[in-house]
Tab-separated table of C-alpha atoms in Angstrom:
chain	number	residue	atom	x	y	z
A	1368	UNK	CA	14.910	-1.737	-53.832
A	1369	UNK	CA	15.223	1.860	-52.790
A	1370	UNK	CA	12.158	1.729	-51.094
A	1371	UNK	CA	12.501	-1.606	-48.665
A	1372	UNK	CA	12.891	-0.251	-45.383
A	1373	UNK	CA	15.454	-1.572	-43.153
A	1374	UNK	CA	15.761	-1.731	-39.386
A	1375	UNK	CA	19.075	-3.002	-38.442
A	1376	UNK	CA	19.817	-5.510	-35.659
A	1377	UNK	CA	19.927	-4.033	-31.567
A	1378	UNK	CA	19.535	-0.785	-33.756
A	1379	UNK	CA	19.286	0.871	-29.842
A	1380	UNK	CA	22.027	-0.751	-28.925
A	1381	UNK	CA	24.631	0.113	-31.244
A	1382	UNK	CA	23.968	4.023	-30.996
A	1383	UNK	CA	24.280	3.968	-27.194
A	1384	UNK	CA	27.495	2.152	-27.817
A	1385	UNK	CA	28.792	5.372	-29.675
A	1386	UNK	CA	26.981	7.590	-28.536
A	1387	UNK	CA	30.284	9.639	-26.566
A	1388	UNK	CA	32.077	9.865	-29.516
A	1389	UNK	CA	31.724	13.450	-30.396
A	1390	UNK	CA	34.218	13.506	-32.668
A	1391	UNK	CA	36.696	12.116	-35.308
A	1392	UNK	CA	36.043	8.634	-37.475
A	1393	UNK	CA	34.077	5.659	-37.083
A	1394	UNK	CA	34.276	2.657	-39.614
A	1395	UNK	CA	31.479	0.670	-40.024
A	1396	UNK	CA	33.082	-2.764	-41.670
A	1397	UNK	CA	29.921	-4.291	-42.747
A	1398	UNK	CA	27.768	-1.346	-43.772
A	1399	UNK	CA	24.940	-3.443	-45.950
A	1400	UNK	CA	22.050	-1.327	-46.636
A	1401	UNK	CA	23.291	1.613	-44.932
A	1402	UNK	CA	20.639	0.827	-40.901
A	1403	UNK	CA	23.747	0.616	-39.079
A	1404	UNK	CA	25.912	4.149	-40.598
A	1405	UNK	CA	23.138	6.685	-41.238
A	1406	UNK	CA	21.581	6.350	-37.256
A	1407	UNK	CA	25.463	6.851	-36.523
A	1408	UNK	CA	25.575	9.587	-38.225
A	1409	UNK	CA	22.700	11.400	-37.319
A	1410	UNK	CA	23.446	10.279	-34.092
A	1411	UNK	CA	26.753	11.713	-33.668
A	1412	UNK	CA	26.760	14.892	-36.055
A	1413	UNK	CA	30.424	15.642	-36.460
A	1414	UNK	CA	32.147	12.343	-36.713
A	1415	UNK	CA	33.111	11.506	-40.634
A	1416	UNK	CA	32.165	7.808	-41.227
A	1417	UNK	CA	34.138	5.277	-43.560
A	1418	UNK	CA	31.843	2.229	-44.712
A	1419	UNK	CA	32.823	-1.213	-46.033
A	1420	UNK	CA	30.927	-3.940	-47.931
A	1421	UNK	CA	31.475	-6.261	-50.440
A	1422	UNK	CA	28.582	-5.869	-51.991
A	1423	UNK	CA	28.052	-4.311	-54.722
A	1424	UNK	CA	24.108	-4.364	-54.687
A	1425	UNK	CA	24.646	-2.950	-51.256
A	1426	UNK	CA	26.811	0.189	-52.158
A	1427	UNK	CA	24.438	1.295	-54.918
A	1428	UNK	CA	21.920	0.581	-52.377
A	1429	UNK	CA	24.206	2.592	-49.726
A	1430	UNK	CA	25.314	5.331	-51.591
A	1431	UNK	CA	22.191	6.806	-52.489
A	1432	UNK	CA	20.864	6.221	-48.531
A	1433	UNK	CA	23.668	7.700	-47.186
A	1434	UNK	CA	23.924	10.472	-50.004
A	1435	UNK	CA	22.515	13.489	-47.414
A	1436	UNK	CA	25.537	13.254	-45.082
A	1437	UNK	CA	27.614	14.064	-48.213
A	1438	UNK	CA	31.406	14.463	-47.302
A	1439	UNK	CA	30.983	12.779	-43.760
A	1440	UNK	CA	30.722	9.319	-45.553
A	1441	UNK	CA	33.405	7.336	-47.657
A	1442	UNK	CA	32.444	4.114	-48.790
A	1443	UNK	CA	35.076	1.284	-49.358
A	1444	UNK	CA	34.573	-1.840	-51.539
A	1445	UNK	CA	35.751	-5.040	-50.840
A	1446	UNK	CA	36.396	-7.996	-47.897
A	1447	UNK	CA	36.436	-5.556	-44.721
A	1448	UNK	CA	39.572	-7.699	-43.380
A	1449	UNK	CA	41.520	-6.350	-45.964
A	1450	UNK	CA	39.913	-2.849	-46.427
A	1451	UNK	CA	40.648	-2.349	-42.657
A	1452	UNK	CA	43.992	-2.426	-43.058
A	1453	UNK	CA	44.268	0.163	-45.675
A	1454	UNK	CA	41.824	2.224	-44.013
A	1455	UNK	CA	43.945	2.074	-40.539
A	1456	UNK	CA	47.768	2.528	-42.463
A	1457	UNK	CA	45.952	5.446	-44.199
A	1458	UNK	CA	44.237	7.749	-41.100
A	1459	UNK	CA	45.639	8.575	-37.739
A	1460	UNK	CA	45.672	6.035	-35.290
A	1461	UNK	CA	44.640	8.627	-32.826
A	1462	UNK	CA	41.643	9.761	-35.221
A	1463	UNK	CA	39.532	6.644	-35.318
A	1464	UNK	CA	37.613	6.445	-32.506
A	1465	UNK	CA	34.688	3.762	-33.391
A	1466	UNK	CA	34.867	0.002	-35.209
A	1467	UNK	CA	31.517	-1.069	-36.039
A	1468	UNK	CA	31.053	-4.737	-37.542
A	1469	UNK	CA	27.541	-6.448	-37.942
A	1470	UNK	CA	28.544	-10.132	-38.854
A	1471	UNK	CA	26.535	-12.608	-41.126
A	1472	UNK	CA	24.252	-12.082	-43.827
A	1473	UNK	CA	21.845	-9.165	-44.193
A	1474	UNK	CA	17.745	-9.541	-44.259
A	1475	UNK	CA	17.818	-8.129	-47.362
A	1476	UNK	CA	20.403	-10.774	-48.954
A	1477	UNK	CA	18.282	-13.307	-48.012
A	1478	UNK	CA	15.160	-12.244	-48.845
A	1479	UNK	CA	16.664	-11.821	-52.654
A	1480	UNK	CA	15.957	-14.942	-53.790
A	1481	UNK	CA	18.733	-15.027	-56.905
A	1482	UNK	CA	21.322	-14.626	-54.471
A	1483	UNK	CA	21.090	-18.398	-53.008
A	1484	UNK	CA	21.169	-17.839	-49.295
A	1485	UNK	CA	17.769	-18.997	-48.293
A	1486	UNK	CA	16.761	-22.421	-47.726
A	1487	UNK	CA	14.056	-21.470	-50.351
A	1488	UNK	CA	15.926	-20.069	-53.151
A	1489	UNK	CA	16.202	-21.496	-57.067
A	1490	UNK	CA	19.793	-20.473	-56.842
A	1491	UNK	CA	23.121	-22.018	-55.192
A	1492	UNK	CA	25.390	-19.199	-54.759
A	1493	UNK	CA	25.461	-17.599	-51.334
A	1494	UNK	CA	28.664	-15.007	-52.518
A	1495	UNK	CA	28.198	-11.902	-50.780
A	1496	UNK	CA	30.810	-10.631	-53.257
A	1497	UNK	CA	29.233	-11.720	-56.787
A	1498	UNK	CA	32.573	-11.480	-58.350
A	1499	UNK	CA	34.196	-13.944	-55.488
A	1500	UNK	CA	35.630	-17.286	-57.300
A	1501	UNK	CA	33.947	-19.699	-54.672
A	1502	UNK	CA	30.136	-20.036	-54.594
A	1503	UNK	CA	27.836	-22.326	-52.985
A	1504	UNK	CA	27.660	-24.723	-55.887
A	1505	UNK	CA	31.213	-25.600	-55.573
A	1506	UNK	CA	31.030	-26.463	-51.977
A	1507	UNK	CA	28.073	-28.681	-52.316
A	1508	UNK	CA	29.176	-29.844	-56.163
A	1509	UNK	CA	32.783	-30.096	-55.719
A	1510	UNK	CA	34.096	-31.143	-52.494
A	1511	UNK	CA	35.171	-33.919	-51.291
A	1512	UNK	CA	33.054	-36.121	-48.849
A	1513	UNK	CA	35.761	-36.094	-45.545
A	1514	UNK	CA	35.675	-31.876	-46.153
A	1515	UNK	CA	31.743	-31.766	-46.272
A	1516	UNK	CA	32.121	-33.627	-43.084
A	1517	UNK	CA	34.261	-30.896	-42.091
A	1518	UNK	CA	31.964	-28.169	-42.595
A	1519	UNK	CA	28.758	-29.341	-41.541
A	1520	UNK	CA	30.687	-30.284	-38.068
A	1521	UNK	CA	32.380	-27.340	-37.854
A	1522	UNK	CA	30.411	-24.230	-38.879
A	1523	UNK	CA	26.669	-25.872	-38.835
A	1524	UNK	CA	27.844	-27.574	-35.619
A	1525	UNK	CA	25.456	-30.683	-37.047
A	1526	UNK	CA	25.960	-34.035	-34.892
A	1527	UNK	CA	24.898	-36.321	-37.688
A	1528	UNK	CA	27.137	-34.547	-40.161
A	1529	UNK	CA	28.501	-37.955	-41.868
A	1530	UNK	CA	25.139	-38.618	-42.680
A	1531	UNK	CA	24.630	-35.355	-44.706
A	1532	UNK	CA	27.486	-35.387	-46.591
A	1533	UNK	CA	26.832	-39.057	-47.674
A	1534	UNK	CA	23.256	-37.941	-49.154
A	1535	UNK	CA	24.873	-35.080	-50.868
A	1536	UNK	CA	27.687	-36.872	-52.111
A	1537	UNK	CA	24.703	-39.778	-53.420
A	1538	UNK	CA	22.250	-36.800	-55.144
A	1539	UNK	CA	24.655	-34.524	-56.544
A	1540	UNK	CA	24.645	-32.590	-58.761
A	1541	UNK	CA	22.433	-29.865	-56.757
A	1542	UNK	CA	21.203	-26.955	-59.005
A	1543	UNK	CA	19.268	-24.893	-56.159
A	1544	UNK	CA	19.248	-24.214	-52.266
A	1545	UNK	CA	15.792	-25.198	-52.672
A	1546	UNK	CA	16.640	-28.563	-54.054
A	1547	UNK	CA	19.188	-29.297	-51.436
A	1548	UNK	CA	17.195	-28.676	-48.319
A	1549	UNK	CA	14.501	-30.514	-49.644
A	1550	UNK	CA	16.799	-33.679	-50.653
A	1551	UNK	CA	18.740	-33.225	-46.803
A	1552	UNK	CA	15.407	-32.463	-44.723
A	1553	UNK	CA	14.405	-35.945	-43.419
A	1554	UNK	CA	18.117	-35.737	-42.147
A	1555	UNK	CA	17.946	-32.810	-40.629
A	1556	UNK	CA	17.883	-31.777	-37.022
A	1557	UNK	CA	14.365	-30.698	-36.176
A	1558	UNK	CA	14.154	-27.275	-33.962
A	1559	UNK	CA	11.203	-25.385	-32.814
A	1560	UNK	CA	12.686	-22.163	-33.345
A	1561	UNK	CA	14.394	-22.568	-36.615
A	1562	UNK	CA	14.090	-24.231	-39.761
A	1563	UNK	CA	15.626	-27.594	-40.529
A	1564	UNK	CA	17.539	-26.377	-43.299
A	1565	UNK	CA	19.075	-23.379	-40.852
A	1566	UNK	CA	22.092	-24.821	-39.354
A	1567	UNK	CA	22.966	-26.352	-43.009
A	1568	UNK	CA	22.935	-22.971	-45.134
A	1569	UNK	CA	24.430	-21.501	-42.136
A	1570	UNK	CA	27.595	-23.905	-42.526
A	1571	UNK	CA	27.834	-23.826	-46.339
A	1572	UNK	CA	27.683	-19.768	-46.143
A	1573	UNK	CA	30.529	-19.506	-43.663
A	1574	UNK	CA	32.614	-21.396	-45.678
A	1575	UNK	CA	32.052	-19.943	-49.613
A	1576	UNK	CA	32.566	-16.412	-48.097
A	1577	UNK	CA	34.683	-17.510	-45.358
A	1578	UNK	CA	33.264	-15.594	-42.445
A	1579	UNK	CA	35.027	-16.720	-38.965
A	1580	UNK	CA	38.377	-16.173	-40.924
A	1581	UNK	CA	37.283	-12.381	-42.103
A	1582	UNK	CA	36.080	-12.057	-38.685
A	1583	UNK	CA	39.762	-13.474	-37.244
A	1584	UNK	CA	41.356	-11.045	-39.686
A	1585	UNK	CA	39.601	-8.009	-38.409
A	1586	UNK	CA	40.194	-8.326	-35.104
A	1587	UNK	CA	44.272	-9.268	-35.903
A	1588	UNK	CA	44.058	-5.930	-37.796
A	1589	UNK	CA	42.605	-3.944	-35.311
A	1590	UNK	CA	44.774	-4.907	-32.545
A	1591	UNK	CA	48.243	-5.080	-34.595
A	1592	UNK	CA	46.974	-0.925	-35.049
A	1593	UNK	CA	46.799	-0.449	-31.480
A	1594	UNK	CA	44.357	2.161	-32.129
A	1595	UNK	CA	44.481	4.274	-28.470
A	1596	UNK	CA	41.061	5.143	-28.466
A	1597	UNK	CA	38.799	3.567	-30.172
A	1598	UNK	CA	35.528	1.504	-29.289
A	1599	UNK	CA	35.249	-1.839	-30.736
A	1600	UNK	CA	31.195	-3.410	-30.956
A	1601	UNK	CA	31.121	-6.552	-32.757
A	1602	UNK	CA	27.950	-8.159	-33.713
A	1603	UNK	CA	27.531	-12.039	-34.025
A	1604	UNK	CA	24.737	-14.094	-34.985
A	1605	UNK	CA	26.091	-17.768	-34.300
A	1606	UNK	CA	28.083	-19.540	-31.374
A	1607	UNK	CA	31.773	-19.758	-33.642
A	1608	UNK	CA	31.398	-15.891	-33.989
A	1609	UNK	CA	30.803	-14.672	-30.298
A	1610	UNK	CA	33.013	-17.098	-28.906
A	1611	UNK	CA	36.265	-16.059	-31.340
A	1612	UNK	CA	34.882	-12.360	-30.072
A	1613	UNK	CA	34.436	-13.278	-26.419
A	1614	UNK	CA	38.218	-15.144	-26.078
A	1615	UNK	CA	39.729	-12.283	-28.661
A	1616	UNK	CA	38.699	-9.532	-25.615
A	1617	UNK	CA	39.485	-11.381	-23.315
A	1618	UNK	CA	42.929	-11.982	-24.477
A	1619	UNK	CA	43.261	-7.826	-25.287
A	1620	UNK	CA	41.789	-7.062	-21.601
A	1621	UNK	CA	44.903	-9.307	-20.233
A	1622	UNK	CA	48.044	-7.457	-18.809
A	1623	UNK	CA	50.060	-10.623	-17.987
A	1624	UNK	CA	50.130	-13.213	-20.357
A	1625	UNK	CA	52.375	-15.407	-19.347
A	1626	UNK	CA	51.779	-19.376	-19.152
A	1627	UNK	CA	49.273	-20.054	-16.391
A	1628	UNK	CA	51.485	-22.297	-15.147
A	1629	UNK	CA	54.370	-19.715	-14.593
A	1630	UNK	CA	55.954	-19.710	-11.099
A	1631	UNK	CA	56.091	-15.989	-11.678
A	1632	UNK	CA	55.304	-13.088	-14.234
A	1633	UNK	CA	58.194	-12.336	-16.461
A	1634	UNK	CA	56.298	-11.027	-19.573
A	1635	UNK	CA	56.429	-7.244	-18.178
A	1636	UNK	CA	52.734	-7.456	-17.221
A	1637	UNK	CA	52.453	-4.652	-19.464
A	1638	UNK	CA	49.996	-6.248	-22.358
A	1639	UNK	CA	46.825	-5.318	-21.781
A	1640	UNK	CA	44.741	-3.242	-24.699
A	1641	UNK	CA	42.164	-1.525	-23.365
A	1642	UNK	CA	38.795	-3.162	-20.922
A	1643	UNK	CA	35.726	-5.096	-21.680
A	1644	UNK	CA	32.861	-2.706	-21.786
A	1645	UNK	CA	30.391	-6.052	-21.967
A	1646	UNK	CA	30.754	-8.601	-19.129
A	1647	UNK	CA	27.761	-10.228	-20.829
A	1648	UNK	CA	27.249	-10.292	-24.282
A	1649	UNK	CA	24.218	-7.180	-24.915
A	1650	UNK	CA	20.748	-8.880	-26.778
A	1651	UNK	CA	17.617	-7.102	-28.246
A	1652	UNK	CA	14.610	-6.050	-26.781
A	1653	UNK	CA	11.487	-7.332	-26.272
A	1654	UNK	CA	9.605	-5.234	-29.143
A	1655	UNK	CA	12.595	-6.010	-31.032
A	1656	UNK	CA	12.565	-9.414	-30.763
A	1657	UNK	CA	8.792	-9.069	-31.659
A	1658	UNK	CA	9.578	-7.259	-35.022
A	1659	UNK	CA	12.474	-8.774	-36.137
A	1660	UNK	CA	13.162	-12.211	-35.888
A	1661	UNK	CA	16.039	-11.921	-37.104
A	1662	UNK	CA	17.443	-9.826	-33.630
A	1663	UNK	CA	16.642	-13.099	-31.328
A	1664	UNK	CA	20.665	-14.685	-32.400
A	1665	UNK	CA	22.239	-11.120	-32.232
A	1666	UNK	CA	24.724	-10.483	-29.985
A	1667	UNK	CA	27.179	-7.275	-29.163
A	1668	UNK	CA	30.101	-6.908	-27.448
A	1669	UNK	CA	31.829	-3.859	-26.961
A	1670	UNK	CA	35.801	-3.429	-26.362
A	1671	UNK	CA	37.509	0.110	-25.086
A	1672	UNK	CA	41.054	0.333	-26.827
A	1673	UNK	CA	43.065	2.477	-23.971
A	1674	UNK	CA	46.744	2.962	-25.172
């Protein structure tokens, strides 16, 4: 594995995005196989950089990547929305100056096939954390129809939803991702872009490893720390994501926040966190988009904390 090379998402984007930080620490919550943190740090030489993942295929992976920056990097294991906070009670508010957060699942997760997140995979696990309690076979095995229902409506944002869940509840037990998509795909939404199967791992995944709530929990985190400096980028890769993202800055970039239907402000019009740095959502390339097909969902905003 040491050898699969591994261009990270708007790759381009992300160093420009930090590229003024000249000193102090940057945390890079979902540090996977190390694309994001080591063009950081090469990129800005004298920052120290604390790295998060679940994963522990990813921090052997990591470790030994990121092993030439020696003392600049400090890797964390464990569900970034809870690392965070340790991290943040634990350094200088005034000290952390970049929040880094690439959210989803990596290339290289999926293309391991053992690890249940393709559509093509022998497994049904999808954990990003092996040792978490809930995998993909419970959701599919387990649940009840009316909360299937739930998640295919909810995170795969699938209009014939009831439908799926009735075959699923009909076929069960499902040993493989590769069994399910085949048993679902004559109900499945047909795309040009994607596969069929897409928007139905996507919804499973979100749930075993619960993804918009990590995501909620990081950005509660970051702005109960009222860190005065720092430079939030967020990466998402689906609709639920960017929009919690988008409505979260926009909340923080809000100085009055009183009803909308006040007569007049009585809230001390004092609330705002810091400015939008991305009136628009920032995409990849054209010779990204080329490369890696993965770039074409991947979208970054940026948030300046100014306390």
């Amino acid at each position: 594995m040491e050898n699969i090379p591994h261009i990270p998402v708007l790759y381009r984007e992300v160093v420009n995005t930090f590229d003024d930080i000249k000193e102090g620490i940057i945390i890079d919550c979902t540090m996977g196989y190390g694309g994001h943190s080591s063009l950081i740090l090469e990129n800005n030489p004298n920052i120290k950089l604390v790295a998060i993942d679940q994963d522990q295929t990813a921090i052997d992976f990591s470790s030994k990547r990121l092993k030439p920056f020696g003392e600049r990097v400090e890797i964390r294991k464990g569900r970034f929305s809870n690392v965070i906070k340790d991290i943040l009670r634990e350094y200088n508010p005034q000290d952390i100056k970049g929040v880094l957060a690439d959210i989803g699942v990596s290339s290289l997760q999926l293309d391991q096939k053992d690890r249940g997140f393709s559509y093509e995979s022998e497994n049904l696990d999808m954990r990003m954390d092996k040792d978490a309690p809930l995998s993909a076979s419970n959701v599919i095995n387990e649940y009840s129809q009316n909360d299937l229902e739930i998640i295919l409506r909810e995170y795969g944002e699938i209009k014939n939803y009831k439908k799926l869940a009735s075959v699923i509840m009909q076929n069960r037990p499902f040993h493989s991702a590769k069994e399910l998509s085949q048993k679902l795909n004559p109900f499945l939404p047909k795309g040009k872009k994607i596969h069929p199967a897409t928007l139905l791992m996507q919804a499973i995944r979100i749930e075993v490893n619960d993804e918009l709530g990590e995501l909620k929990n990081l950005l509660g985190a970051l702005e109960e720390a009222k860190l005065p400096h720092a430079k939030i980028g967020i990466i998402s890769f689906h609709s639920l994501e960017d929009r919690i993202v988008k409505q979260t800055f926009a909340r923080w970039a809000k100085s009055c926040i009183c009803p909308s239907e006040a007569m007049r402000c009585t809230c001390g019009n004092n609330h705002q966190l810091g400015k939008i740095l991305t009136k628009k959502p920032v995409t990849a390339q054209d010779d990204e988009l080329k490369t890696n097909a993965r770039s074409r969902s991947a979208k970054l905003r940026v948030f300046q904390m100014e306390l």
